[in-house]
Each structure stands twice: as structure tokens, then as C-alpha cells.
Short mmCIF file of C-alpha atoms in Angstrom, two decimals:
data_model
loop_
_atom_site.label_atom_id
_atom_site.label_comp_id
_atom_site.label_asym_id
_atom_site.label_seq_id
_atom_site.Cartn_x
_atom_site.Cartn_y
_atom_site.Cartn_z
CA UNK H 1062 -54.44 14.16 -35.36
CA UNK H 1063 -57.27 15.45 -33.08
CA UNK H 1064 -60.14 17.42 -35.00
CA UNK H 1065 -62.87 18.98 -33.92
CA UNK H 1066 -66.05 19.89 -35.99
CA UNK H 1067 -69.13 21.99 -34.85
CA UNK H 1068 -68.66 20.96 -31.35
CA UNK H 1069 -71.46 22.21 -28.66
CA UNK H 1070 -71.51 22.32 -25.28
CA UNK H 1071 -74.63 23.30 -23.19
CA UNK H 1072 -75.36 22.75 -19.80
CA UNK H 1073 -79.44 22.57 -19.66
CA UNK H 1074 -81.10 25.37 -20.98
CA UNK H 1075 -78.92 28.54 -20.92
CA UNK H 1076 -76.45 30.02 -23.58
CA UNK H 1077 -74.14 27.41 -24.86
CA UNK H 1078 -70.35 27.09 -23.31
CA UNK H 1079 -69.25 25.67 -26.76
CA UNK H 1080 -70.52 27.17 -30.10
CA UNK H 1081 -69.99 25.34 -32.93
CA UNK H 1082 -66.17 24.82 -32.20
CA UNK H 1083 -63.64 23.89 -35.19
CA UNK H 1084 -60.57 22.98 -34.06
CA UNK H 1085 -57.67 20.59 -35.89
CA UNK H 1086 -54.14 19.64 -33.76
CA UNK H 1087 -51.94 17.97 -35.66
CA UNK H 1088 -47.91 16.47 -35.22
CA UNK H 1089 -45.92 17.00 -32.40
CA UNK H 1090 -47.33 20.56 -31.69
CA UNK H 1091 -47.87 21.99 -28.37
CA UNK H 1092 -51.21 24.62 -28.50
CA UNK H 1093 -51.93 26.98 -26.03
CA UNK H 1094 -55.80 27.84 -25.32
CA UNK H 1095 -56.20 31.26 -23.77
CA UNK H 1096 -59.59 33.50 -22.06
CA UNK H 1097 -61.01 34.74 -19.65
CA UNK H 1098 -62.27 33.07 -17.32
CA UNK H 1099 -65.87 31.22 -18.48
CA UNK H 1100 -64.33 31.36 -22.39
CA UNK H 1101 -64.77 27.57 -22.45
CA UNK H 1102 -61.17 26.52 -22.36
CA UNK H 1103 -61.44 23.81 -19.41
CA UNK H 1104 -64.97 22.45 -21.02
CA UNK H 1105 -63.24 22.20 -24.18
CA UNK H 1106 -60.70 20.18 -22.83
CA UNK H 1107 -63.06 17.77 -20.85
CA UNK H 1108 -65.22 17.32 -24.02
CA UNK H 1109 -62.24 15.66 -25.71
CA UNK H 1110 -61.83 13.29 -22.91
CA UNK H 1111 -65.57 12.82 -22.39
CA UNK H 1112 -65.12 13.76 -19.04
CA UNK H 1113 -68.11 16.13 -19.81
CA UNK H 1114 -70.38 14.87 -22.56
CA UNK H 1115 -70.97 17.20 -25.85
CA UNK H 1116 -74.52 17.78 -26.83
CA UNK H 1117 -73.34 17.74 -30.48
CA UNK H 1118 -70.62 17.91 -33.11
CA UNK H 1119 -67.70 15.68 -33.33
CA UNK H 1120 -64.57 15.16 -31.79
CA UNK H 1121 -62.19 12.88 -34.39
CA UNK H 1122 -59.01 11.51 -32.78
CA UNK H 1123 -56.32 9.53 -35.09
CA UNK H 1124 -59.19 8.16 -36.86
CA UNK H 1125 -61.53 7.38 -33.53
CA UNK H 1126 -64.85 9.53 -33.58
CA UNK H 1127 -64.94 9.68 -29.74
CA UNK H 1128 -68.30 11.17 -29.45
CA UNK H 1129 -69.87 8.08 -30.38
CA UNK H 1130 -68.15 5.68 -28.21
CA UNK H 1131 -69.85 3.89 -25.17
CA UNK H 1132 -68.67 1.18 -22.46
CA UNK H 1133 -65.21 -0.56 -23.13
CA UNK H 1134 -64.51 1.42 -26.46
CA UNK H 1135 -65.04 4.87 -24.65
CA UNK H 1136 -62.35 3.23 -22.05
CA UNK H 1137 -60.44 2.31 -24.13
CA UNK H 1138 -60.06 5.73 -26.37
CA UNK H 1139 -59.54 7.36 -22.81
CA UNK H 1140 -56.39 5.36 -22.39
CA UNK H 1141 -55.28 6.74 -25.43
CA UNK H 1142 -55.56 10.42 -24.36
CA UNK H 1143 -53.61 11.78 -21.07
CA UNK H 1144 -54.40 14.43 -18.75
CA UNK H 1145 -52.81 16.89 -16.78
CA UNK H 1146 -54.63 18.61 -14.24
CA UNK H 1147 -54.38 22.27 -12.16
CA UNK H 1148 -54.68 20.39 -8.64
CA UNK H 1149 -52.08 17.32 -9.44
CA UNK H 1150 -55.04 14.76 -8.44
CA UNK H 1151 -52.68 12.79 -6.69
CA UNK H 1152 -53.05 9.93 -3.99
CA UNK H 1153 -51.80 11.76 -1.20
CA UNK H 1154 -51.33 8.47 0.93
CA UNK H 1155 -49.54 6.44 -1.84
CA UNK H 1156 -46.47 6.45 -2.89
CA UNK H 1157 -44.91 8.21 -6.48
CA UNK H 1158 -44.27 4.68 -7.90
CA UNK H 1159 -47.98 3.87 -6.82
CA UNK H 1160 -49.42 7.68 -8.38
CA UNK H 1161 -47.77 6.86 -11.37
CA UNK H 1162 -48.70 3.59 -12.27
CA UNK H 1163 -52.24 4.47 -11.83
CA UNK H 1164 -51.83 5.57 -15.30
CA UNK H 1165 -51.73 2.06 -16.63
CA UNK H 1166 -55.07 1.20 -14.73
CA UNK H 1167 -56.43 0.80 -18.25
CA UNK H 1168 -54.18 -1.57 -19.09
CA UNK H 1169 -53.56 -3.85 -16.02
CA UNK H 1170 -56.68 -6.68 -13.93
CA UNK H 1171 -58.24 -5.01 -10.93
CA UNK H 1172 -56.70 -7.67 -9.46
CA UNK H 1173 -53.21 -6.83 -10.21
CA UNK H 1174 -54.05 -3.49 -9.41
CA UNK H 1175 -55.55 -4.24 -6.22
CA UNK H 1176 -52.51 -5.83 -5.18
CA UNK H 1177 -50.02 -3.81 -6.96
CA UNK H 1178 -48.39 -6.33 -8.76
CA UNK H 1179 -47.23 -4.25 -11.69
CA UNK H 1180 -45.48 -5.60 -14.13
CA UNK H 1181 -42.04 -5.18 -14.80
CA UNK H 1182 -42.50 -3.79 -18.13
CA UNK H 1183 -44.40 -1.10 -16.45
CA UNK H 1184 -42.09 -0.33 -13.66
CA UNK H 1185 -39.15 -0.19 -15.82
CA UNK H 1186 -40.86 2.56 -18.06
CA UNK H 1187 -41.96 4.49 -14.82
CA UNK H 1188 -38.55 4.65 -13.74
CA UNK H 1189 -37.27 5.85 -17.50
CA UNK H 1190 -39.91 8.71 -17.73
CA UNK H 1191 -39.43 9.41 -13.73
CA UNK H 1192 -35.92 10.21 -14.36
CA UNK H 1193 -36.29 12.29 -17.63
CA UNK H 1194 -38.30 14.82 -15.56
CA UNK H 1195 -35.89 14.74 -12.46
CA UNK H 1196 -37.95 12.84 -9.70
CA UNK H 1197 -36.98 8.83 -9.85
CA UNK H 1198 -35.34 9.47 -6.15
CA UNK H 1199 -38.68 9.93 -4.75
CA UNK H 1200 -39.98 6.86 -6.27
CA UNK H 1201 -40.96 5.35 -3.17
CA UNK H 1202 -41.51 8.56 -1.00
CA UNK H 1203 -45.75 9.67 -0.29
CA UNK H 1204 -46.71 12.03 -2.67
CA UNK H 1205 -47.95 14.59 0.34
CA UNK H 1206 -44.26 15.18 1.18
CA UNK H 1207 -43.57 16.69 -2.48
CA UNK H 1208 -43.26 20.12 -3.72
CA UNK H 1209 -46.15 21.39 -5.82
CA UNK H 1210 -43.54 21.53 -8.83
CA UNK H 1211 -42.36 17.86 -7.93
CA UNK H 1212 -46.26 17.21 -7.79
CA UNK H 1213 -46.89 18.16 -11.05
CA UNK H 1214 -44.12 16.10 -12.57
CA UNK H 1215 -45.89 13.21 -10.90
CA UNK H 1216 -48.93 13.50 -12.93
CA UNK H 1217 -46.91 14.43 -16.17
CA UNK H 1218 -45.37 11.03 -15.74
CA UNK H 1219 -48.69 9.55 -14.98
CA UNK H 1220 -50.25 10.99 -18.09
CA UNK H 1221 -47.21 9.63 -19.87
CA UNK H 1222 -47.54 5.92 -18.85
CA UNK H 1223 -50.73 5.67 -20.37
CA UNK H 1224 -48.82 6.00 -24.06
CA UNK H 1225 -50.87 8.44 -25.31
CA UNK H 1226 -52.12 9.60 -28.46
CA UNK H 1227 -52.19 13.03 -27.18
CA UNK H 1228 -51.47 15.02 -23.71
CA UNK H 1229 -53.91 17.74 -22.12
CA UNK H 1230 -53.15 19.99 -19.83
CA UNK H 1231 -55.81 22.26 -17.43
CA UNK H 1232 -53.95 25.22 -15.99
CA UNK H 1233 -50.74 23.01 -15.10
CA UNK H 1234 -49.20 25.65 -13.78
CA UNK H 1235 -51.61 27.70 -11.94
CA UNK H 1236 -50.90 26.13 -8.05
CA UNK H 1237 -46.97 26.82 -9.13
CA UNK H 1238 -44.84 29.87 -8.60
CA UNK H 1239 -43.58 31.88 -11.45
CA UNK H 1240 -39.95 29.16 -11.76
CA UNK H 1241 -41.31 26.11 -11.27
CA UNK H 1242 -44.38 27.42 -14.13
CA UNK H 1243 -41.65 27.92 -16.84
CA UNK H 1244 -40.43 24.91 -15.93
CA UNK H 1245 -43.08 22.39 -16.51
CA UNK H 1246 -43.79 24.32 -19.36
CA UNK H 1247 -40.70 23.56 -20.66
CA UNK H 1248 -40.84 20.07 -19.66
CA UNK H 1249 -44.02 19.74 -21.71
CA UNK H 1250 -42.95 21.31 -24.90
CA UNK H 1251 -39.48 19.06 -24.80
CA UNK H 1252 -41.47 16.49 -24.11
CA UNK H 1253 -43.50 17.00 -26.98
CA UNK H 1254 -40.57 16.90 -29.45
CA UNK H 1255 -39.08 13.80 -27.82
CA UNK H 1256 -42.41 11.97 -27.80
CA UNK H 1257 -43.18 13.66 -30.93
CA UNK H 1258 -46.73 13.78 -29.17
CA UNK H 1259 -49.23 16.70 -29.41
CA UNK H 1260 -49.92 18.39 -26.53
CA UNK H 1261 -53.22 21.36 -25.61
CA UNK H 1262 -52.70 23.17 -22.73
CA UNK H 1263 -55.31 25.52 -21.10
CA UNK H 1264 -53.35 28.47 -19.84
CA UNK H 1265 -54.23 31.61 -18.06
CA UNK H 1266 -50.15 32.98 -18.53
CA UNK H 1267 -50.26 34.57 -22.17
CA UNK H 1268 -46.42 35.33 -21.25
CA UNK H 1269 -46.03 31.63 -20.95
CA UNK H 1270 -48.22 30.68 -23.95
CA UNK H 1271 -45.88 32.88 -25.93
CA UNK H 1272 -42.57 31.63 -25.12
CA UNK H 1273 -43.55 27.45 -24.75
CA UNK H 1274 -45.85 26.77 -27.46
CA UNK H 1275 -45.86 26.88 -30.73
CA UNK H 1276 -49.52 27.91 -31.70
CA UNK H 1277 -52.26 29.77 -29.65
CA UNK H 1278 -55.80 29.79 -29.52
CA UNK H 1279 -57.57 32.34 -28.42
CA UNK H 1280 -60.91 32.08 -26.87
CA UNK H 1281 -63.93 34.24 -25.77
CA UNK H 1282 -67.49 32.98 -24.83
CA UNK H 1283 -67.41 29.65 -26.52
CA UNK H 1284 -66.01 30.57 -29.74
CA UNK H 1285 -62.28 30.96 -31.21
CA UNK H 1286 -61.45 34.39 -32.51
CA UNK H 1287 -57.95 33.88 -32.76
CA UNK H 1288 -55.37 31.10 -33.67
CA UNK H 1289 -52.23 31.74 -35.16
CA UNK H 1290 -48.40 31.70 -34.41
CA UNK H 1291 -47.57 33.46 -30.58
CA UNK H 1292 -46.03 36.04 -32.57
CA UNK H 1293 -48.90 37.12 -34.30
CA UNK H 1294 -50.71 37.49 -31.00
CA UNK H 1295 -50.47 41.47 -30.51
CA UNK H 1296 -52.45 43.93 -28.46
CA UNK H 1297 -55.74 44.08 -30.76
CA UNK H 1298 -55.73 40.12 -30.58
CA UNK H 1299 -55.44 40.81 -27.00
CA UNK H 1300 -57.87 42.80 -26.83
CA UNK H 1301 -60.63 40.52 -28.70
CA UNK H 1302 -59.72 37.86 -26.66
CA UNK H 1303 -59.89 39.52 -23.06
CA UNK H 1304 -62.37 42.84 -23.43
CA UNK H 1305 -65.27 40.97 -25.16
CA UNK H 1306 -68.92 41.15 -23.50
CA UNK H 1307 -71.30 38.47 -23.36
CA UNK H 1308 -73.71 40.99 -24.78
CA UNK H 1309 -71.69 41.86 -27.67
CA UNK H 1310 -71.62 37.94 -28.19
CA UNK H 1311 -74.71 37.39 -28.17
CA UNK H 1312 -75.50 39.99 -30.41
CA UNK H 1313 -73.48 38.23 -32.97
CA UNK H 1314 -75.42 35.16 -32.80
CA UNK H 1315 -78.47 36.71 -33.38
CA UNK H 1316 -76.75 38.16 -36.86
CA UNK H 1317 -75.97 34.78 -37.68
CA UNK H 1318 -79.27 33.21 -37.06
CA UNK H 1319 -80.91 36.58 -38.90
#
């Protein structure tokens, strides 16, 4: 279970990104996060994996306050959380085999790494999760003579060989045209159920967000003014979410502090 209490994100002395953020994931659900652009939804999801440091609150995975963790046990926690990302952040040079067991870095010597002596362990379960999402023939082909939706099965696979906890995903689908979108999204949410792994996906497609997951949160200037069922997300939700000011915002936190 991943929970989030009273998290805060500011970046030095302007309006916070993240105000006082509660937020509780829990099973094998897949959540959509959806805004405008500058809602928060990417800094949310870099909080969890520290890739951008809170400046308070608490973020509580499967037990682990992460917030608090430093050196090896911050490394450690990391391995336990995977990440998809909008720009594949692959090795263009290396191979898919090599892209995809840079997810078990964590787990492997530098040495062995170095050398790319994987073990066999490792290669077998690359292969397995390779061929679930339809790309073990290109196992030993670059990854700069993929597709972008062949890309982005690469770093699902990636994410995957890590064994996480939990999977996040920042706009996986934004460099990918309208087919290949509903299909990773589908790929994620079977995933999901197979895995039985939760999964938080940042997501500019509300038409998408509907149809693959099974809960969305809806976002506007740090806070969340909507979470519910996709169903439940009609045009006033809409609305909230997408024709909010920062000035009306702000007004509202100066009610609360009043």
C-alpha cells in the first residue's frame, strides 16, 4: 500500500507545487492522475521516488516511510518502486537485453554490471516478461532501431525486472500515436491484474484514464479536488479540474489560513 499524508512540495520561495497532499493506493489498482499542465502530477510522482525531495509530509510505502531514508536504504526502497517514463530513457547504443537488465542494477556488483555478466536467473525472467509484452525477438537488436511503441515496452519490462512494489508511469503515452497509446495502456492495466501490482499513471488523455484505470485523481494547482470511480468523472468534475485559476486557488488558501 502506498500512502501519502500532508505531502509538500516547494521549490525555494514561491507558491508550493504540492499542498498538503493525501493520497492512499492500495491492491492491484491502476490510478490515473489528471491536470493541467503545472497541477503537480509529474512532481507528485517524483516525490514518491525521491527523485525530487519533499520539503515535508510523508510518503508510507508497504510499511517503508521513504521520506526519511538516506544512502543504501533510500537505494534500496528505490529498487522496490519502478518507473515508467514519457521519453523511454533508453540506451540508444545498447541493446534491449542490455536496456532491460539495467533494471536489476540494484541488485547486481558494478562489476558484473560493467561486464554484463548477468545472471541467468535474470536473463531468464527478461526473456519471460519480454515475451508477455510482444518484443523477446528484438532481444538483441539496438534500442534506436525500435518503434516508439516497441520503446515503451522496453522500459515497461525494465520497470518490471526490478520486482516492484509498485509501477509509475509519467505520460507513457504522450510520444505515442493514438493505437499504440491504448495499447500500453492496456498492457499496464493487464499487467496490473497479473502482477497483482499497483500501478499510478500521470496522464494527460482523460479518454484513456476513463477506459484503462480503475480510479482517477483529479488534480489542480497542487491539490486533489477529485478522486473517485472514471464513471463518476462528469463535465462539472471536468470542469474543476481543467478551468481552475491560480488566483481562485490562492484565494482559498488564504480562507484556510483565516
Amino acid at each position: 500500500m502506498l500512502k501519502i499524508t500532508d505531502l509538500v512540495k516547494r521549490y525555494g520561495s514561491g507558491d508550493p507545487v504540492l499542498k498538503n497532499l493525501d493520497l492512499t493506493i492500495e491492491g492491484e489498482s491502476v490510478v490515473s492522475i489528471i491536470g493541467s499542465s503545472g497541477a503537480g502530477k509529474s512532481t507528485l510522482l517524483r516525490c514518491i521516488n525521491r527523485l525530487v525531495e519533499p520539503t515535508s509530509g510523508s510518503i508510507e510505502l508497504n510499511g517503508t516511510e521513504l521520506t526519511k531514508l538516506r544512502g543504501g536504504n533510500l537505494r534500496a526502497a528505490r529498487r522496490k518502486i519502478g518507473m515508467v517514463f514519457q521519453g523511454f530513457n533508453l540506451v540508444d547504443r545498447l541493446t534491449v537485453m542490455e536496456n532491460v537488465q539495467s533494471g536489476r542494477l540494484g541488485y547486481i556488483s558494478t562489476w558484473a554490471a560493467i561486464m554484463r555478466r548477468y545472471p541467468k536467473e535474470d536473463i531468464r525472467r527478461a526473456y519471460e516478461l519480454m515475451e508477455r509484452v510482444g518484443i523477446a525477438q528484438y532481444a538483441n537488436t539496438r534500442a534506436d532501431q525500435l518503434s516508439g511503441g516497441e520503446r515503451q515496452r522496453v522500459g515497461v519490462v525494465r520497470a518490471l525486472m526490478q520486482d516492484p512494489e509498485i509501477l509509475l508511469a509519467d505520460e507513457p503515452t504522450a510520444s505515442l500515436d493514438p493505437k499504440t497509446s491504448e495499447q500500453i495502456m492496456g498492457l499496464l492495466r493487464d499487467l496490473a491484474g497479473e502482477l497483482k501490482l499497483p500501478v499510478l499513471i500521470n496522464i494527460h488523455n482523460v479518454t484513456e484514464a476513463k477506459e484503462y484505470t480503475d480510479r482517477i485523481v483529479g488534480m489542480r494547482y497542487g491539490r486533489i479536488i477529485f478522486d473517485d470511480k472514471p464513471a463518476s468523472l462528469d463535465q462539472e468534475a471536468m470542469d474543476s479540474i481543467y478551468s481552475g485559476s491560480p488566483h481562485a486557488d490562492r484565494s482559498e488558501d488564504l480562507k484556510a489560513a483565516s
